[in-house]
Coordinates of C-alpha atoms and ligand atoms in Angstrom, one line a residue:
Chain M
M1 CA 62.1 2.9 -7.6
N2 CA 59.5 2.7 -10.2
T3 CA 61.4 3.4 -13.3
P4 CA 59.4 3.1 -16.5
S5 CA 61.1 -0.1 -17.3
N6 CA 60.0 -1.9 -14.1
R7 CA 56.6 -0.4 -13.5
L8 CA 54.8 -3.5 -14.9
A9 CA 57.0 -5.9 -12.9
Y10 CA 55.5 -8.7 -10.8
K11 CA 54.9 -7.6 -7.2
P12 CA 55.3 -10.7 -5.1
L13 CA 54.1 -9.1 -1.8
R14 CA 50.7 -8.3 -3.2
H15 CA 50.2 -11.9 -4.3
I16 CA 51.4 -13.4 -1.0
K17 CA 48.9 -11.2 0.8
E18 CA 46.2 -12.5 -1.5
R19 CA 47.2 -16.1 -0.9
I20 CA 47.1 -15.6 2.9
I21 CA 43.6 -14.1 2.8
E22 CA 42.4 -16.8 0.5
A23 CA 43.7 -19.5 2.8
G24 CA 42.0 -17.8 5.8
L25 CA 38.7 -17.7 4.0
F26 CA 39.0 -21.3 2.9
L27 CA 39.8 -22.4 6.4
A28 CA 36.6 -20.8 7.7
A29 CA 34.5 -22.5 5.0
F30 CA 36.3 -25.7 5.6
M31 CA 35.6 -25.7 9.3
S32 CA 31.9 -25.8 8.9
V33 CA 32.0 -28.5 6.3
A34 CA 34.4 -30.5 8.5
T35 CA 32.2 -30.2 11.5
T36 CA 29.2 -31.5 9.6
F37 CA 31.2 -34.5 8.4
A38 CA 32.6 -35.1 11.9
I39 CA 29.1 -35.2 13.3
V40 CA 27.9 -37.7 10.7
A41 CA 31.1 -39.8 11.2
I42 CA 30.5 -40.0 14.9
L43 CA 26.9 -40.9 14.5
V44 CA 27.7 -43.7 12.1
Y45 CA 30.6 -44.9 14.2
E46 CA 28.7 -44.9 17.5
S47 CA 25.7 -46.6 15.8
I48 CA 27.8 -49.6 14.7
P49 CA 27.5 -51.5 18.1
L50 CA 23.8 -51.3 17.9
F51 CA 23.7 -52.7 14.4
K52 CA 25.9 -55.6 15.5
V53 CA 23.0 -56.7 17.7
V54 CA 20.1 -55.5 15.7
S55 CA 19.8 -55.9 11.9
L56 CA 19.1 -52.9 9.8
W57 CA 15.9 -54.7 8.6
T58 CA 14.7 -55.2 12.2
F59 CA 15.5 -51.6 13.0
L60 CA 13.4 -50.4 10.1
T61 CA 10.5 -52.8 10.4
D62 CA 10.0 -53.7 14.1
T63 CA 6.9 -51.8 15.3
Q64 CA 8.1 -51.4 18.9
W65 CA 10.8 -49.3 20.4
T66 CA 11.6 -50.5 23.8
P67 CA 15.4 -50.5 24.1
L68 CA 15.4 -49.9 27.8
F69 CA 13.1 -52.8 28.7
D70 CA 14.1 -56.4 29.5
D71 CA 12.2 -57.4 26.4
A72 CA 14.0 -55.0 24.2
H73 CA 12.7 -54.1 20.7
Y74 CA 14.6 -51.8 18.4
G75 CA 12.1 -50.6 15.8
I76 CA 12.6 -47.0 14.9
M77 CA 9.3 -46.6 13.2
P78 CA 7.3 -45.6 16.3
L79 CA 9.7 -42.7 16.8
V80 CA 9.5 -41.8 13.1
A81 CA 5.7 -41.9 13.2
G82 CA 5.7 -39.6 16.2
T83 CA 8.0 -37.2 14.4
M84 CA 6.0 -37.3 11.3
V85 CA 2.6 -36.7 13.0
T86 CA 3.8 -33.8 15.2
T87 CA 5.5 -32.3 12.1
A88 CA 2.4 -32.7 10.0
V89 CA 0.2 -31.0 12.6
A90 CA 2.7 -28.2 13.0
L91 CA 2.9 -27.6 9.2
A92 CA -0.9 -27.6 9.0
V93 CA -0.7 -24.6 11.2
A94 CA 2.5 -22.9 10.1
I95 CA 2.3 -23.2 6.3
P96 CA -1.2 -21.6 5.8
M97 CA -0.6 -19.0 8.6
G98 CA 2.9 -18.2 7.6
T99 CA 2.0 -17.8 3.9
I100 CA -1.0 -15.6 4.6
I101 CA 1.0 -13.4 6.9
A102 CA 3.7 -13.1 4.3
I103 CA 1.2 -12.1 1.6
Y104 CA -0.3 -9.6 3.9
L105 CA 3.0 -8.1 5.0
S106 CA 4.5 -8.0 1.5
E107 CA 1.5 -7.0 -0.6
F108 CA -1.1 -5.3 1.6
A109 CA 0.4 -3.8 4.7
S110 CA 1.6 -0.2 4.7
H111 CA 5.2 0.4 5.5
K112 CA 4.3 1.5 9.0
V113 CA 2.1 -1.6 9.8
R114 CA 4.8 -3.9 8.4
E115 CA 7.5 -2.4 10.5
S116 CA 5.5 -2.7 13.7
I117 CA 4.3 -6.3 13.1
K118 CA 7.6 -7.8 12.1
P119 CA 9.4 -7.4 15.4
V120 CA 6.5 -8.9 17.2
L121 CA 6.5 -11.9 14.9
E122 CA 10.2 -12.4 15.3
L123 CA 9.6 -12.4 19.0
L124 CA 7.5 -15.6 18.5
G125 CA 10.6 -17.3 17.2
A126 CA 12.7 -16.1 20.1
V127 CA 10.6 -17.6 22.9
P128 CA 12.5 -20.5 24.4
T129 CA 11.0 -23.8 23.2
V130 CA 10.6 -25.1 26.7
V131 CA 8.2 -22.3 27.4
Y132 CA 6.2 -23.3 24.4
G133 CA 6.2 -26.9 25.7
Y134 CA 4.6 -25.9 29.0
F135 CA 2.2 -23.6 27.2
A136 CA 1.1 -26.6 25.2
L137 CA 0.9 -28.8 28.3
I138 CA -0.9 -26.6 30.8
F139 CA -2.9 -24.3 28.5
V140 CA -3.6 -25.7 25.1
T141 CA -4.2 -29.3 26.1
P142 CA -6.8 -28.4 28.8
L143 CA -8.4 -26.2 26.2
L144 CA -8.6 -29.0 23.7
Q145 CA -9.9 -31.3 26.3
K146 CA -12.9 -29.1 26.7
L147 CA -13.7 -29.9 23.1
M148 CA -12.5 -33.5 23.1
P149 CA -13.0 -34.9 26.7
E150 CA -11.3 -38.2 25.8
L151 CA -8.0 -36.5 24.8
S152 CA -5.1 -37.7 26.9
G153 CA -3.1 -35.2 29.0
F154 CA 0.0 -35.9 26.8
N155 CA -0.8 -35.8 23.1
M156 CA 0.7 -35.0 19.7
L157 CA -2.0 -32.6 18.6
S158 CA -1.4 -30.0 21.3
A159 CA 2.4 -30.3 20.9
G160 CA 2.1 -30.0 17.1
L161 CA -0.2 -27.0 17.2
V162 CA 2.0 -25.1 19.5
M163 CA 5.1 -26.1 17.5
G164 CA 3.2 -24.7 14.4
I165 CA 2.8 -21.3 16.1
M166 CA 6.5 -21.4 16.9
I167 CA 7.4 -22.0 13.2
V168 CA 5.1 -19.4 11.8
P169 CA 7.7 -16.6 11.9
Y170 CA 10.3 -18.8 10.1
V171 CA 7.9 -19.5 7.3
S172 CA 6.5 -16.0 7.1
S173 CA 9.8 -14.1 7.1
V174 CA 11.5 -16.1 4.5
S175 CA 8.4 -16.2 2.3
E176 CA 8.0 -12.4 2.7
D177 CA 11.6 -11.8 1.7
A178 CA 11.0 -13.9 -1.4
M179 CA 7.8 -12.1 -2.3
R180 CA 9.4 -8.7 -1.9
A181 CA 12.2 -9.7 -4.1
V182 CA 9.7 -10.0 -7.0
P183 CA 10.5 -6.8 -9.0
M184 CA 8.0 -4.0 -8.9
H185 CA 7.8 -3.8 -12.7
I186 CA 6.3 -7.3 -12.7
R187 CA 3.6 -6.2 -10.2
E188 CA 3.0 -3.1 -12.3
G189 CA 2.4 -5.3 -15.3
S190 CA -0.3 -7.1 -13.4
Y191 CA -2.0 -4.0 -12.1
A192 CA -1.9 -2.5 -15.6
M193 CA -3.9 -5.5 -16.8
G194 CA -6.7 -4.4 -14.4
S195 CA -6.0 -6.9 -11.6
T196 CA -6.7 -6.3 -8.0
R197 CA -4.2 -6.5 -5.3
F198 CA -5.3 -9.9 -4.3
Q199 CA -5.1 -11.2 -7.8
T200 CA -1.7 -9.7 -8.2
A201 CA -0.5 -11.3 -5.0
T202 CA -1.8 -14.8 -5.7
R203 CA -1.4 -15.0 -9.4
V204 CA 1.8 -13.2 -10.0
V205 CA 3.8 -12.5 -6.8
V206 CA 3.4 -16.0 -5.2
P207 CA 4.3 -17.9 -8.4
G208 CA 7.2 -15.5 -9.0
A209 CA 8.5 -16.1 -5.5
F210 CA 7.8 -19.8 -5.5
S211 CA 11.4 -21.1 -5.0
G212 CA 11.8 -18.8 -2.0
I213 CA 8.5 -19.9 -0.6
A214 CA 9.4 -23.5 -1.1
A215 CA 12.7 -22.8 0.8
A216 CA 10.6 -21.3 3.6
Y217 CA 8.5 -24.4 3.9
I218 CA 11.5 -26.7 3.9
L219 CA 13.0 -24.6 6.6
G220 CA 9.8 -24.9 8.6
I221 CA 9.8 -28.7 8.1
S222 CA 13.4 -29.0 9.2
R223 CA 12.6 -27.0 12.3
A224 CA 9.6 -29.2 13.1
V225 CA 11.4 -32.5 12.5
G226 CA 14.2 -31.5 14.8
E227 CA 12.1 -29.7 17.5
T228 CA 12.7 -31.4 20.9
M229 CA 11.5 -29.6 23.9
I230 CA 7.9 -28.9 23.0
V231 CA 7.2 -32.6 22.1
A232 CA 9.3 -33.8 25.1
V233 CA 7.2 -31.8 27.4
A234 CA 3.7 -32.0 25.9
A235 CA 3.5 -35.1 23.8
G236 CA 4.6 -37.6 26.5
M237 CA 7.7 -39.7 25.9
Q238 CA 6.2 -43.1 25.3
P239 CA 7.1 -44.5 21.9
N240 CA 3.8 -45.3 20.3
F241 CA 3.4 -46.6 16.8
T242 CA 0.4 -44.5 15.8
L243 CA -0.6 -41.9 13.3
N244 CA -3.4 -40.6 15.5
P245 CA -2.5 -37.1 16.8
L246 CA -4.8 -37.4 19.7
E247 CA -2.5 -40.0 21.3
P248 CA 0.7 -39.5 23.2
A249 CA 3.9 -40.5 21.5
A250 CA 7.7 -39.9 21.5
T251 CA 9.6 -38.4 18.6
I252 CA 13.2 -39.1 17.6
S253 CA 14.5 -36.0 19.2
S254 CA 12.5 -36.3 22.4
Y255 CA 13.7 -39.9 22.8
I256 CA 17.3 -38.6 22.4
V257 CA 17.0 -36.1 25.3
Q258 CA 15.2 -38.6 27.4
V259 CA 18.0 -41.1 27.2
A260 CA 20.8 -38.6 27.1
L261 CA 19.6 -37.0 30.3
G262 CA 19.0 -40.4 32.0
D263 CA 21.6 -42.4 33.8
L264 CA 22.4 -45.2 31.3
P265 CA 26.0 -46.3 31.3
H266 CA 28.1 -45.3 28.3
G267 CA 28.6 -48.1 25.9
S268 CA 25.4 -50.0 26.8
I269 CA 23.2 -50.9 23.9
G270 CA 20.5 -48.6 25.3
Y271 CA 22.9 -45.7 25.2
Q272 CA 24.1 -46.5 21.7
T273 CA 20.5 -46.4 20.4
I274 CA 20.5 -42.6 20.6
F275 CA 23.2 -42.4 17.9
A276 CA 21.2 -44.6 15.6
A277 CA 18.1 -42.4 16.3
G278 CA 20.2 -39.3 15.7
L279 CA 21.5 -40.7 12.4
T280 CA 17.9 -41.3 11.3
L281 CA 16.9 -37.8 12.2
M282 CA 19.8 -36.4 10.3
L283 CA 18.9 -38.5 7.2
M284 CA 15.3 -37.3 7.4
T285 CA 16.4 -33.6 7.5
L286 CA 18.8 -34.3 4.7
V287 CA 16.0 -35.7 2.5
F288 CA 13.9 -32.6 3.1
N289 CA 16.8 -30.3 2.4
V290 CA 17.6 -32.1 -0.8
I291 CA 13.9 -31.8 -1.9
G292 CA 14.0 -28.1 -1.0
Y293 CA 17.2 -27.6 -3.0
W294 CA 15.8 -29.4 -6.0
L295 CA 12.5 -27.4 -5.8
S296 CA 14.2 -24.1 -5.6
R297 CA 16.5 -25.0 -8.5
K298 CA 13.6 -26.2 -10.6
F299 CA 11.5 -23.1 -10.0
R300 CA 14.3 -20.6 -9.8
E301 CA 13.2 -17.1 -10.7
V302 CA 14.8 -15.6 -13.8
Y303 CA 14.4 -11.9 -14.0
Chain C
M1 CA -5.3 12.9 -42.7
T2 CA -7.7 15.8 -42.3
E3 CA -9.3 17.1 -39.2
K4 CA -12.7 15.8 -40.2
E5 CA -11.7 12.2 -40.0
T6 CA -10.3 12.4 -36.5
I7 CA -12.4 11.4 -33.5
L8 CA -11.4 12.5 -30.0
K9 CA -10.7 9.5 -27.8
A10 CA -9.4 11.2 -24.7
E11 CA -8.0 14.5 -23.6
A12 CA -5.8 15.8 -20.8
R13 CA -7.2 19.1 -19.5
D14 CA -5.0 21.3 -17.5
L15 CA -3.4 18.2 -16.0
S16 CA -0.8 18.6 -13.2
F17 CA 0.8 15.8 -11.2
Y18 CA 2.7 15.8 -8.0
Y19 CA 5.2 13.3 -6.5
G20 CA 4.7 14.4 -2.9
Q21 CA 5.3 18.1 -3.1
A22 CA 7.3 18.0 -6.4
K23 CA 5.2 19.1 -9.3
A24 CA 6.3 16.8 -12.1
L25 CA 3.6 17.8 -14.7
K26 CA 2.5 21.4 -15.2
N27 CA -0.9 22.2 -16.6
I28 CA -0.8 20.0 -19.6
S29 CA -3.7 19.9 -22.1
L30 CA -3.4 17.4 -24.9
P31 CA -5.9 15.6 -27.1
L32 CA -5.6 11.9 -28.0
Y33 CA -7.3 10.9 -31.3
D34 CA -8.9 7.5 -32.0
K35 CA -7.0 5.3 -34.4
K36 CA -4.1 7.6 -34.3
V37 CA -0.6 7.4 -32.8
T38 CA 0.5 10.3 -30.6
A39 CA 4.2 10.4 -29.7
L40 CA 5.6 12.0 -26.6
I41 CA 9.2 13.3 -26.9
G42 CA 11.4 15.3 -24.7
P43 CA 14.7 15.0 -22.8
S44 CA 15.1 12.5 -20.0
G45 CA 13.3 13.5 -16.8
C46 CA 10.9 15.9 -18.5
G47 CA 7.8 13.9 -17.4
K48 CA 6.9 11.7 -20.4
S49 CA 6.5 8.5 -18.3
T50 CA 4.8 10.4 -15.6
F51 CA 2.3 11.8 -18.1
L52 CA 1.7 8.4 -19.7
R53 CA 1.1 6.7 -16.3
C54 CA -1.6 9.2 -15.5
F55 CA -3.8 7.6 -18.2
N56 CA -4.1 4.2 -16.5
R57 CA -3.7 5.7 -13.0
M58 CA -0.5 3.7 -12.3
H59 CA 0.4 6.5 -9.8
D60 CA -2.4 5.3 -7.5
L61 CA -0.1 2.3 -6.6
Y62 CA 2.2 4.6 -4.6
P63 CA 1.4 6.8 -1.7
N64 CA 1.5 10.6 -1.6
N65 CA 1.0 11.2 -5.3
H66 CA -1.8 13.4 -6.5
Y67 CA -3.4 14.6 -9.7
E68 CA -4.9 17.9 -10.5
G69 CA -7.0 18.6 -13.6
E70 CA -8.7 16.0 -15.7
I71 CA -8.2 13.2 -18.3
V72 CA -11.5 12.9 -20.0
L73 CA -12.3 9.6 -21.8
H74 CA -14.7 9.7 -24.7
P75 CA -17.4 8.8 -25.6
D76 CA -18.2 8.5 -21.9
N77 CA -17.1 12.1 -21.3
V78 CA -15.9 11.0 -17.9
N79 CA -12.8 12.2 -16.0
V80 CA -10.8 9.0 -15.3
L81 CA -8.9 10.7 -12.5
S82 CA -12.0 11.4 -10.5
D83 CA -12.4 9.6 -7.1
K84 CA -15.7 8.2 -8.3
V85 CA -14.0 6.3 -11.1
D86 CA -12.6 2.8 -10.3
P87 CA -8.9 2.7 -11.4
I88 CA -9.3 -1.0 -12.1
E89 CA -12.1 -0.2 -14.6
V90 CA -9.8 2.3 -16.2
R91 CA -7.0 -0.2 -16.5
M92 CA -9.4 -2.7 -18.1
R93 CA -9.8 -0.3 -21.0
I94 CA -6.5 1.4 -21.2
S95 CA -3.6 -1.1 -21.4
M96 CA 0.1 -0.5 -21.2
V97 CA 3.4 -1.9 -22.5
F98 CA 6.4 -1.0 -20.4
Q99 CA 10.0 -0.1 -21.3
K100 CA 11.4 -3.3 -20.0
P101 CA 9.6 -6.5 -21.0
N102 CA 7.9 -7.7 -17.9
P103 CA 6.3 -11.1 -18.6
F104 CA 4.7 -12.9 -15.6
P105 CA 6.3 -16.0 -14.2
K106 CA 3.9 -18.2 -16.2
S107 CA 3.7 -20.0 -19.5
I108 CA 3.4 -18.0 -22.7
Y109 CA -0.3 -19.0 -23.0
E110 CA -1.1 -18.0 -19.4
N111 CA 0.7 -14.6 -19.9
V112 CA -1.7 -13.8 -22.8
A113 CA -4.7 -15.2 -21.1
Y114 CA -4.0 -13.3 -17.9
G115 CA -6.1 -10.2 -18.5
L116 CA -9.0 -12.4 -19.6
R117 CA -8.8 -14.6 -16.5
V118 CA -8.6 -11.5 -14.3
R119 CA -11.9 -10.5 -15.9
G120 CA -13.4 -13.8 -15.0
I121 CA -13.2 -15.4 -18.5
N122 CA -12.0 -18.9 -18.0
K123 CA -13.7 -20.8 -20.8
K124 CA -11.0 -22.7 -22.7
S125 CA -12.5 -22.2 -26.1
I126 CA -12.7 -18.5 -25.7
L127 CA -9.2 -18.3 -24.2
D128 CA -7.7 -20.4 -26.9
E129 CA -9.2 -18.2 -29.6
K130 CA -8.2 -14.9 -27.9
V131 CA -4.7 -16.1 -27.2
E132 CA -4.1 -17.1 -30.8
E133 CA -5.6 -13.8 -32.0
A134 CA -3.5 -11.7 -29.7
L135 CA -0.3 -13.6 -30.5
T136 CA -1.0 -13.3 -34.2
N137 CA -1.6 -9.6 -33.9
A138 CA 1.5 -9.2 -31.9
A139 CA 3.4 -11.1 -34.7
L140 CA 4.5 -13.8 -32.3
W141 CA 2.1 -16.6 -33.2
N142 CA 4.5 -18.4 -35.6
E143 CA 7.3 -18.4 -33.2
A144 CA 5.3 -19.3 -30.1
K145 CA 2.6 -21.6 -31.4
D146 CA 4.6 -24.8 -30.7
R147 CA 5.7 -23.8 -27.3
L148 CA 2.7 -22.1 -25.7
Q149 CA 3.3 -24.0 -22.4
D150 CA 7.0 -22.9 -22.2
L151 CA 7.9 -20.4 -19.5
A152 CA 7.7 -16.9 -20.9
F153 CA 11.2 -16.1 -19.6
N154 CA 12.6 -18.5 -22.1
L155 CA 11.7 -16.1 -24.9
S156 CA 14.3 -13.6 -26.2
G157 CA 14.0 -10.0 -25.2
G158 CA 12.2 -8.9 -28.4
Q159 CA 9.9 -11.9 -28.2
Q160 CA 9.1 -11.1 -24.6
Q161 CA 8.2 -7.5 -25.5
R162 CA 5.9 -8.8 -28.3
L163 CA 4.4 -11.2 -25.7
C164 CA 3.7 -8.2 -23.4
I165 CA 2.1 -6.5 -26.4
A166 CA 0.0 -9.6 -27.0
R167 CA -1.0 -9.6 -23.4
A168 CA -2.1 -6.0 -23.6
L169 CA -4.0 -6.7 -26.9
A170 CA -5.9 -9.7 -25.6
I171 CA -8.2 -7.5 -23.5
D172 CA -9.3 -5.4 -26.5
P173 CA -8.2 -2.0 -25.1
E174 CA -9.5 1.3 -26.2
I175 CA -6.2 3.1 -25.7
M176 CA -2.8 1.5 -25.6
L177 CA 0.1 3.2 -23.8
F178 CA 3.7 2.4 -24.8
D179 CA 6.6 3.6 -22.6
E180 CA 9.7 3.4 -24.8
P181 CA 8.7 -0.1 -25.9
T182 CA 11.8 -0.6 -28.1
S183 CA 14.5 0.9 -26.0
A184 CA 15.7 -2.5 -24.8
L185 CA 15.5 -4.1 -28.2
D186 CA 17.8 -4.5 -31.2
P187 CA 17.0 -2.8 -34.6
I188 CA 15.3 -5.8 -36.1
A189 CA 13.0 -6.4 -33.1
T190 CA 12.4 -2.6 -33.1
A191 CA 11.4 -2.6 -36.7
S192 CA 9.0 -5.4 -36.2
I193 CA 7.3 -3.6 -33.3
E194 CA 7.1 -0.4 -35.2
E195 CA 5.5 -2.2 -38.1
L196 CA 3.1 -3.7 -35.6
M197 CA 2.1 -0.4 -34.3
D198 CA 1.1 0.7 -37.8
E199 CA -1.4 -2.2 -38.0
L200 CA -2.6 -1.8 -34.4
K201 CA -3.6 1.8 -34.8
S202 CA -6.5 0.8 -37.0
R203 CA -8.1 -0.6 -33.8
F204 CA -7.5 1.9 -31.1
S205 CA -5.7 5.0 -30.0
I206 CA -2.0 4.8 -29.2
L207 CA 0.2 7.0 -27.0
I208 CA 3.9 6.3 -27.2
V209 CA 6.9 7.6 -25.4
T210 CA 10.1 7.5 -27.4
H211 CA 13.6 8.8 -27.3
N212 CA 14.1 7.9 -30.8
M213 CA 13.3 10.8 -33.1
Q214 CA 13.2 8.7 -36.3
Q215 CA 10.8 6.3 -34.5
A216 CA 8.5 9.2 -33.5
A217 CA 8.6 10.5 -37.1
R218 CA 7.9 7.0 -38.5
V219 CA 5.1 5.8 -36.4
S220 CA 3.2 8.8 -35.1
D221 CA 0.5 11.0 -36.5
Y222 CA 0.8 13.6 -33.8
T223 CA 3.8 14.6 -31.6
A224 CA 4.0 16.4 -28.3
F225 CA 7.2 17.9 -27.0
L226 CA 7.6 18.0 -23.3
Y227 CA 10.2 19.9 -21.4
L228 CA 10.6 20.2 -17.6
G229 CA 7.0 19.0 -17.0
E230 CA 5.5 21.4 -19.5
L231 CA 4.0 20.8 -22.9
I232 CA 6.1 23.0 -25.2
E233 CA 4.5 22.1 -28.5
Y234 CA 1.9 19.8 -29.9
N235 CA 1.1 19.3 -33.5
E236 CA 0.9 16.9 -36.4
T237 CA 4.1 15.0 -36.6
K238 CA 4.9 16.2 -40.0
K239 CA 4.7 19.8 -38.9
I240 CA 6.7 19.2 -35.7
F241 CA 9.5 17.5 -37.6
T242 CA 9.6 19.9 -40.6
N243 CA 8.6 23.2 -39.3
P244 CA 8.2 23.5 -35.5
D245 CA 6.7 26.7 -34.1
R246 CA 9.0 26.8 -31.1
K247 CA 12.8 27.1 -31.0
E248 CA 13.1 24.6 -28.1
T249 CA 11.4 21.9 -30.2
E250 CA 13.6 22.5 -33.2
D251 CA 16.7 22.4 -31.0
Y252 CA 15.7 19.2 -29.4
I253 CA 14.7 17.4 -32.7
T254 CA 17.9 18.4 -34.4
G255 CA 20.0 17.4 -31.4
R256 CA 21.2 20.9 -30.6
F257 CA 19.6 20.7 -27.2
G258 CA 21.8 22.2 -24.4
Ligands
LIG401 N1 8.5 7.9 -8.1 C1 9.0 9.2 -8.2 N2 9.1 9.9 -7.1 C2 9.5 11.2 -7.2 N3 9.9 11.8 -8.3 C3 9.8 11.1 -9.4 C4 9.4 9.7 -9.4 N4 9.4 9.3 -10.7 C5 9.9 10.3 -11.4 N5 10.1 11.4 -10.7 C6 10.6 12.7 -11.2 O1 9.6 13.2 -12.1 C7 10.3 13.8 -13.2 C8 9.7 13.2 -14.5 O2 10.1 11.8 -14.5 P1 9.7 10.8 -15.7 O3 10.1 9.5 -15.3 O4 8.3 11.1 -16.0 O5 10.7 11.3 -16.8 P2 10.8 10.8 -18.3 O6 10.5 11.9 -19.2 O7 10.0 9.5 -18.5 O8 12.3 10.4 -18.4 P3 13.0 9.2 -19.2 O9 13.1 9.7 -20.6 O10 14.4 9.2 -18.5 O11 12.3 8.0 -18.9 C9 11.7 13.6 -13.0 O12 12.3 14.8 -12.5 C10 11.9 12.5 -12.0 O13 13.0 12.7 -11.2
LIG402 MG1 10.4 7.4 -18.8

């Protein structure tokens, strides 16, 4: 009974319910954090046998990666170089194209055009990457060979270009969201000063959306660094310490699938190398994400 | 202030405006005099902003809007609403200050220089001079001169609004439109902007929307009372506030509006 004297009394049931809900939510958040830590822990733990045989210094400075040969070398740099080159080629495609598409969709396209282009773009991101890989290998490479006859059948250029196409929708959709979040009254201010649409887009909207656009680029980089199938299929899988995109090479991720799918015995040094490679990949992605986080903090929009 | 001193700068002639099918302005005719302040008053939703935004063709930014009638700009004697007129050219001569301060995501300096850069003026000496002049005229120079490279968002609300005024001044407009420029500001910032307006009207013609009757009475030379998209009464401010011809106007001004 709620008599006037007890209507303000503490209601334990309400607070117990709150606690249970809170615990459930915490558990969900905790799971994803725990999984991340577990992955890192396993990578570190499984890499230890390798680093007992190979010093960290050798791992970082040796210019050959031949862990499966009799004359084994354990220098990660060829794989890092392959990853960097394919990523750079991909970004050279994805960043300009993605940004231009985002500007068009956000500032120029009519509602109708935007609504019909966006699903098609998103489809690009939904194509399985192995399909892109074969597209690069049996379509783009022969096309490039017509221009550059000396180009080898497996090469980083073709893989990088196709990877760039794959990443375009990631860059464009996140950039477009960021640009559309720039409030209309800021745009109106620019138009009222007598600027054209293009001036408004490039001088006001893009700077205003900078942190979101930076986040889009970082997302694109992370995608490119981790991409596996396209490079595994089209770039060849020979570790090759070169920065020349016309040559074949292996990337960190393509090396990992190559070994993981092979029949190396568990516990052999060759097998353990994939964990060290995985750890390297994870650290690289982490660095890009930290840069991205820092950029978007530094240039955060304040409206 | 006698009729002889006044020069016509622009006039709305039988102006109507439609948002889609909805007629938001109904056959408004109104003169705008050079070096005078004209105030637009009326209850919320009566079409003050809509009317103001016809002058720099802001409505062109959105689809399905259309104008009827004319806004004639003098001395050209050209209807700025005509299809043959480039809205960008109109906006280069008629600048606008919005209700909510809307600085660009740039430095203080670049905000003021924006209109000049858009016009292709990039010479540093000219920009420096114009930026200083505009900030001085907007009564912001003293506060801003040591932090011109700071992001404009770091200014206070009142300072941001003065920055927006400086930005609009830097392009030497012929007409300046103010849409409730002080509604987001405190009384001190408001007073400084009102003071400013008094100085600015010696240079061009001003059209200002305000909800504040005292403000209209203080800053304007002429006042127009709008109601439901119609111009109810237009006259010298003194006359409107002391002896309006229409009952509706009197009711609105005295706060007896139902
Ligand atoms: N974008 C728009 N689309 C459709 N109708 C609109 C639009 N903007 C305004 N209106 C309508 O036009 C009429 C006039 O609006 P307007 O914004 O000009 O009023 P106002 O006098 O400036 O009001 P306030 O004092 O509240 O700012 C209102 O009925 C409003 O609902
Ligand atoms: Mg309004």
